[in-house]
Amino acid sequence: MRVAPVGGTAVQDHVALAEIELCGELIIAASAAGEDRLSLESIDEVLRVAEERAAASGE
């Protein structure tokens, strides 16, 4: 069995960290919604889909 070495050798995956952060934001939004399901529009808002599309198109 191999174990990751201890001390300063961890590699950060910025994409994975961003995905984890977005998942956390979705969990918070879902818990705030209570018994109701999040609408697709609400999910897009939490994930900042419109902002990302605007940035990608150069707006």
C-alpha angles and dihedrals in degrees: 000000000000122000125198112256117257122241135037099342098100115123116215117220103204093192092053091047091051091050091050090051092051091048089052091051090051091050091051092048092048093050090048090053089061114195093352122094119239112254119233088251091054091049091050089050093051091047091046091231094160091051092050092048091049091049091048092051092047098247 
